[in-house]
PDB file of C-alpha atoms in Angstrom:
ATOM      1  CA  UNK J 852    -154.607  58.389 -48.906  1.00  0.00           C
ATOM      2  CA  UNK J 853    -151.535  57.677 -45.923  1.00  0.00           C
ATOM      3  CA  UNK J 854    -150.782  61.355 -44.297  1.00  0.00           C
ATOM      4  CA  UNK J 855    -147.227  61.354 -46.105  1.00  0.00           C
ATOM      5  CA  UNK J 856    -148.857  60.881 -49.608  1.00  0.00           C
ATOM      6  CA  UNK J 857    -150.780  64.360 -49.374  1.00  0.00           C
ATOM      7  CA  UNK J 858    -147.679  66.295 -49.315  1.00  0.00           C
ATOM      8  CA  UNK J 859    -146.451  64.132 -51.756  1.00  0.00           C
ATOM      9  CA  UNK J 860    -149.262  64.532 -54.733  1.00  0.00           C
ATOM     10  CA  UNK J 861    -150.110  68.129 -53.155  1.00  0.00           C
ATOM     11  CA  UNK J 862    -146.012  68.736 -54.387  1.00  0.00           C
ATOM     12  CA  UNK J 863    -146.740  67.559 -57.724  1.00  0.00           C
ATOM     13  CA  UNK J 864    -150.214  68.753 -58.483  1.00  0.00           C
ATOM     14  CA  UNK J 865    -148.461  71.957 -57.874  1.00  0.00           C
ATOM     15  CA  UNK J 866    -145.879  71.972 -60.318  1.00  0.00           C
ATOM     16  CA  UNK J 867    -147.804  70.929 -62.817  1.00  0.00           C
ATOM     17  CA  UNK J 868    -149.720  73.277 -62.414  1.00  0.00           C
ATOM     18  CA  UNK J 869    -147.222  75.962 -62.757  1.00  0.00           C
ATOM     19  CA  UNK J 870    -145.587  74.064 -66.231  1.00  0.00           C
ATOM     20  CA  UNK J 871    -148.279  73.732 -67.683  1.00  0.00           C
ATOM     21  CA  UNK J 872    -148.574  77.584 -69.123  1.00  0.00           C
ATOM     22  CA  UNK J 873    -147.557  76.130 -72.958  1.00  0.00           C
ATOM     23  CA  UNK J 874    -147.655  77.800 -76.366  1.00  0.00           C
ATOM     24  CA  UNK J 875    -147.597  77.472 -79.379  1.00  0.00           C
ATOM     25  CA  UNK J 876    -144.204  77.576 -80.859  1.00  0.00           C
ATOM     26  CA  UNK J 877    -142.587  76.202 -84.023  1.00  0.00           C
ATOM     27  CA  UNK J 878    -139.835  75.170 -84.903  1.00  0.00           C
ATOM     28  CA  UNK J 879    -136.733  77.995 -85.265  1.00  0.00           C
ATOM     29  CA  UNK J 880    -134.316  75.312 -86.825  1.00  0.00           C
ATOM     30  CA  UNK J 881    -137.531  74.131 -89.279  1.00  0.00           C
ATOM     31  CA  UNK J 882    -139.516  76.051 -91.016  1.00  0.00           C
ATOM     32  CA  UNK J 883    -143.852  74.749 -90.275  1.00  0.00           C
ATOM     33  CA  UNK J 884    -142.351  72.383 -88.057  1.00  0.00           C
ATOM     34  CA  UNK J 885    -144.590  72.373 -84.273  1.00  0.00           C
ATOM     35  CA  UNK J 886    -141.933  69.085 -82.532  1.00  0.00           C
ATOM     36  CA  UNK J 887    -142.501  69.055 -79.129  1.00  0.00           C
ATOM     37  CA  UNK J 888    -139.176  70.440 -77.440  1.00  0.00           C
ATOM     38  CA  UNK J 889    -139.506  68.471 -74.391  1.00  0.00           C
ATOM     39  CA  UNK J 890    -138.306  65.531 -77.096  1.00  0.00           C
ATOM     40  CA  UNK J 891    -136.130  67.087 -79.495  1.00  0.00           C
ATOM     41  CA  UNK J 892    -134.017  69.358 -77.114  1.00  0.00           C
ATOM     42  CA  UNK J 893    -133.201  71.157 -80.719  1.00  0.00           C
ATOM     43  CA  UNK J 894    -132.657  74.823 -78.907  1.00  0.00           C
ATOM     44  CA  UNK J 895    -131.317  74.880 -74.535  1.00  0.00           C
ATOM     45  CA  UNK J 896    -133.003  78.774 -73.809  1.00  0.00           C
ATOM     46  CA  UNK J 897    -136.350  76.993 -75.043  1.00  0.00           C
ATOM     47  CA  UNK J 898    -136.348  73.985 -72.284  1.00  0.00           C
ATOM     48  CA  UNK J 899    -137.030  74.887 -68.373  1.00  0.00           C
ATOM     49  CA  UNK J 900    -135.346  73.027 -65.469  1.00  0.00           C
ATOM     50  CA  UNK J 901    -136.156  69.772 -65.046  1.00  0.00           C
ATOM     51  CA  UNK J 902    -137.786  69.583 -61.381  1.00  0.00           C
ATOM     52  CA  UNK J 903    -138.718  65.847 -59.339  1.00  0.00           C
ATOM     53  CA  UNK J 904    -140.133  65.377 -56.449  1.00  0.00           C
ATOM     54  CA  UNK J 905    -139.468  62.493 -54.692  1.00  0.00           C
ATOM     55  CA  UNK J 906    -141.507  60.999 -51.809  1.00  0.00           C
ATOM     56  CA  UNK J 907    -138.526  58.466 -51.534  1.00  0.00           C
ATOM     57  CA  UNK J 908    -135.632  57.153 -53.562  1.00  0.00           C
ATOM     58  CA  UNK J 909    -137.916  54.415 -55.115  1.00  0.00           C
ATOM     59  CA  UNK J 910    -141.138  56.757 -55.730  1.00  0.00           C
ATOM     60  CA  UNK J 911    -140.172  60.077 -57.630  1.00  0.00           C
ATOM     61  CA  UNK J 912    -141.107  62.212 -60.597  1.00  0.00           C
ATOM     62  CA  UNK J 913    -139.244  64.324 -63.223  1.00  0.00           C
ATOM     63  CA  UNK J 914    -141.292  66.970 -64.810  1.00  0.00           C
ATOM     64  CA  UNK J 915    -139.385  68.567 -67.103  1.00  0.00           C
ATOM     65  CA  UNK J 916    -140.756  71.343 -68.897  1.00  0.00           C
ATOM     66  CA  UNK J 917    -139.909  73.353 -72.669  1.00  0.00           C
ATOM     67  CA  UNK J 918    -142.545  76.356 -73.768  1.00  0.00           C
ATOM     68  CA  UNK J 919    -144.616  74.179 -76.228  1.00  0.00           C
ATOM     69  CA  UNK J 920    -144.374  70.686 -74.556  1.00  0.00           C
ATOM     70  CA  UNK J 921    -144.022  69.034 -70.950  1.00  0.00           C
ATOM     71  CA  UNK J 922    -143.071  65.662 -70.106  1.00  0.00           C
ATOM     72  CA  UNK J 923    -144.022  63.538 -66.677  1.00  0.00           C
ATOM     73  CA  UNK J 924    -141.776  60.539 -65.871  1.00  0.00           C
ATOM     74  CA  UNK J 925    -143.255  58.488 -62.511  1.00  0.00           C
ATOM     75  CA  UNK J 926    -141.106  55.820 -60.920  1.00  0.00           C
ATOM     76  CA  UNK J 927    -143.234  53.942 -58.970  1.00  0.00           C
ATOM     77  CA  UNK J 928    -142.358  51.723 -55.695  1.00  0.00           C
ATOM     78  CA  UNK J 929    -141.517  48.587 -55.969  1.00  0.00           C
ATOM     79  CA  UNK J 930    -140.895  47.176 -52.537  1.00  0.00           C
ATOM     80  CA  UNK J 931    -140.294  43.610 -53.758  1.00  0.00           C
ATOM     81  CA  UNK J 932    -139.756  41.054 -56.623  1.00  0.00           C
ATOM     82  CA  UNK J 933    -143.614  40.477 -57.042  1.00  0.00           C
ATOM     83  CA  UNK J 934    -144.616  44.188 -56.931  1.00  0.00           C
ATOM     84  CA  UNK J 935    -141.750  44.731 -60.001  1.00  0.00           C
ATOM     85  CA  UNK J 936    -143.096  42.025 -62.106  1.00  0.00           C
ATOM     86  CA  UNK J 937    -146.146  43.518 -61.046  1.00  0.00           C
ATOM     87  CA  UNK J 938    -145.496  46.849 -62.122  1.00  0.00           C
ATOM     88  CA  UNK J 939    -143.879  45.886 -65.248  1.00  0.00           C
ATOM     89  CA  UNK J 940    -146.333  43.862 -66.562  1.00  0.00           C
ATOM     90  CA  UNK J 941    -149.251  46.385 -65.499  1.00  0.00           C
ATOM     91  CA  UNK J 942    -146.917  49.479 -67.046  1.00  0.00           C
ATOM     92  CA  UNK J 943    -146.089  47.367 -70.506  1.00  0.00           C
ATOM     93  CA  UNK J 944    -150.283  46.845 -71.429  1.00  0.00           C
ATOM     94  CA  UNK J 945    -150.756  50.298 -70.782  1.00  0.00           C
ATOM     95  CA  UNK J 946    -147.846  51.296 -73.027  1.00  0.00           C
ATOM     96  CA  UNK J 947    -149.557  48.807 -76.011  1.00  0.00           C
ATOM     97  CA  UNK J 948    -152.334  50.887 -76.134  1.00  0.00           C
ATOM     98  CA  UNK J 949    -151.095  54.569 -75.902  1.00  0.00           C
ATOM     99  CA  UNK J 950    -152.943  55.201 -78.647  1.00  0.00           C
ATOM    100  CA  UNK J 951    -156.574  55.444 -76.669  1.00  0.00           C
ATOM    101  CA  UNK J 952    -154.061  57.046 -73.770  1.00  0.00           C
ATOM    102  CA  UNK J 953    -153.400  60.654 -75.920  1.00  0.00           C
ATOM    103  CA  UNK J 954    -151.092  62.098 -73.216  1.00  0.00           C
ATOM    104  CA  UNK J 955    -149.214  58.791 -72.355  1.00  0.00           C
ATOM    105  CA  UNK J 956    -146.152  57.868 -74.015  1.00  0.00           C
ATOM    106  CA  UNK J 957    -144.766  54.621 -75.698  1.00  0.00           C
ATOM    107  CA  UNK J 958    -141.645  54.165 -73.517  1.00  0.00           C
ATOM    108  CA  UNK J 959    -140.588  55.926 -70.653  1.00  0.00           C
ATOM    109  CA  UNK J 960    -137.123  57.403 -69.976  1.00  0.00           C
ATOM    110  CA  UNK J 961    -134.530  56.075 -68.664  1.00  0.00           C
ATOM    111  CA  UNK J 962    -134.618  54.967 -65.147  1.00  0.00           C
ATOM    112  CA  UNK J 963    -138.597  55.988 -64.954  1.00  0.00           C
ATOM    113  CA  UNK J 964    -142.049  53.764 -65.120  1.00  0.00           C
ATOM    114  CA  UNK J 965    -143.989  55.358 -67.048  1.00  0.00           C
ATOM    115  CA  UNK J 966    -144.366  58.587 -69.027  1.00  0.00           C
ATOM    116  CA  UNK J 967    -146.908  61.063 -70.074  1.00  0.00           C
ATOM    117  CA  UNK J 968    -146.006  63.310 -72.688  1.00  0.00           C
ATOM    118  CA  UNK J 969    -148.341  67.324 -72.929  1.00  0.00           C
ATOM    119  CA  UNK J 970    -148.142  69.507 -76.097  1.00  0.00           C
ATOM    120  CA  UNK J 971    -149.638  72.269 -76.679  1.00  0.00           C
ATOM    121  CA  UNK J 972    -152.617  70.896 -78.632  1.00  0.00           C
ATOM    122  CA  UNK J 973    -153.343  69.052 -75.605  1.00  0.00           C
ATOM    123  CA  UNK J 974    -153.485  71.973 -73.361  1.00  0.00           C
ATOM    124  CA  UNK J 975    -155.609  73.808 -76.338  1.00  0.00           C
ATOM    125  CA  UNK J 976    -157.710  70.824 -76.948  1.00  0.00           C
ATOM    126  CA  UNK J 977    -158.700  69.657 -72.842  1.00  0.00           C
ATOM    127  CA  UNK J 978    -158.746  71.417 -69.735  1.00  0.00           C
ATOM    128  CA  UNK J 979    -154.984  72.082 -67.851  1.00  0.00           C
ATOM    129  CA  UNK J 980    -156.654  71.120 -64.385  1.00  0.00           C
ATOM    130  CA  UNK J 981    -157.801  68.053 -65.746  1.00  0.00           C
ATOM    131  CA  UNK J 982    -154.707  67.385 -67.128  1.00  0.00           C
ATOM    132  CA  UNK J 983    -153.198  68.022 -63.564  1.00  0.00           C
ATOM    133  CA  UNK J 984    -155.724  65.699 -61.846  1.00  0.00           C
ATOM    134  CA  UNK J 985    -155.619  62.805 -64.214  1.00  0.00           C
ATOM    135  CA  UNK J 986    -151.551  62.484 -63.698  1.00  0.00           C
ATOM    136  CA  UNK J 987    -152.365  62.751 -59.842  1.00  0.00           C
ATOM    137  CA  UNK J 988    -155.018  60.618 -60.119  1.00  0.00           C
ATOM    138  CA  UNK J 989    -153.507  57.917 -61.942  1.00  0.00           C
ATOM    139  CA  UNK J 990    -150.130  58.251 -59.017  1.00  0.00           C
ATOM    140  CA  UNK J 991    -152.900  58.051 -56.285  1.00  0.00           C
ATOM    141  CA  UNK J 992    -154.702  54.487 -58.274  1.00  0.00           C
ATOM    142  CA  UNK J 993    -151.709  52.998 -59.326  1.00  0.00           C
ATOM    143  CA  UNK J 994    -150.154  52.509 -56.176  1.00  0.00           C
ATOM    144  CA  UNK J 995    -153.627  50.718 -54.805  1.00  0.00           C
ATOM    145  CA  UNK J 996    -153.539  48.729 -57.869  1.00  0.00           C
ATOM    146  CA  UNK J 997    -150.746  46.979 -57.471  1.00  0.00           C
ATOM    147  CA  UNK J 998    -150.840  46.805 -54.045  1.00  0.00           C
ATOM    148  CA  UNK J 999    -154.419  44.864 -54.764  1.00  0.00           C
ATOM    149  CA  UNK J1000    -152.866  43.140 -57.463  1.00  0.00           C
ATOM    150  CA  UNK J1001    -149.925  41.608 -55.409  1.00  0.00           C
ATOM    151  CA  UNK J1002    -152.737  40.620 -52.679  1.00  0.00           C
ATOM    152  CA  UNK J1003    -154.424  38.752 -55.736  1.00  0.00           C
ATOM    153  CA  UNK J1004    -151.527  37.105 -56.810  1.00  0.00           C
ATOM    154  CA  UNK J1005    -150.370  35.580 -52.701  1.00  0.00           C
ATOM    155  CA  UNK J1006    -154.056  34.272 -51.708  1.00  0.00           C
ATOM    156  CA  UNK J1007    -154.051  32.450 -55.355  1.00  0.00           C
ATOM    157  CA  UNK J1008    -150.253  30.764 -54.275  1.00  0.00           C
ATOM    158  CA  UNK J1009    -151.725  30.182 -50.815  1.00  0.00           C
ATOM    159  CA  UNK J1010    -154.438  28.312 -52.369  1.00  0.00           C
ATOM    160  CA  UNK J1011    -152.159  26.270 -55.216  1.00  0.00           C
ATOM    161  CA  UNK J1012    -150.423  25.296 -52.268  1.00  0.00           C
ATOM    162  CA  UNK J1013    -152.629  23.721 -50.248  1.00  0.00           C
ATOM    163  CA  UNK J1014    -154.213  22.232 -52.954  1.00  0.00           C
ATOM    164  CA  UNK J1015    -151.397  20.493 -53.854  1.00  0.00           C
ATOM    165  CA  UNK J1016    -150.087  20.118 -50.345  1.00  0.00           C
ATOM    166  CA  UNK J1017    -153.652  18.063 -49.773  1.00  0.00           C
ATOM    167  CA  UNK J1018    -151.100  15.135 -51.139  1.00  0.00           C
ATOM    168  CA  UNK J1019    -149.330  14.578 -49.266  1.00  0.00           C
TER     169      UNK J1019
END
């Protein structure tokens, strides 16, 4: 882990831990409904102030909390066009399988690459510290995965161009 990544991930971890105090809260508008307030936004008094933890302009995390849910939106570093394409394809691949990832949203928040939604039901069924560890580990591994994919694409392009240019 790089020297600049560790404080960034520690800040994200401590913010997630602080926001993760979720409890069961029924809707104030519709009887017998329990929807994530961070998504519905029906009552301002139930929402916490959104927090943005930023490493730089392109790499940031938006953490929105409410009384019964929290939404984590992650913007991943994309230095060049290849990284943008790889990131988009990888995130699309994951979001198509959102049913298998219980906390993954199918559509990210505008301006971010991927979003997670954690409700009070998730925190009742799973360990809170494990959810935080998963998000932080995901952020750590996604950079490695995209870098590895970029190296593989570049190596493959180099081999293809060498084979093509052997004929000339």
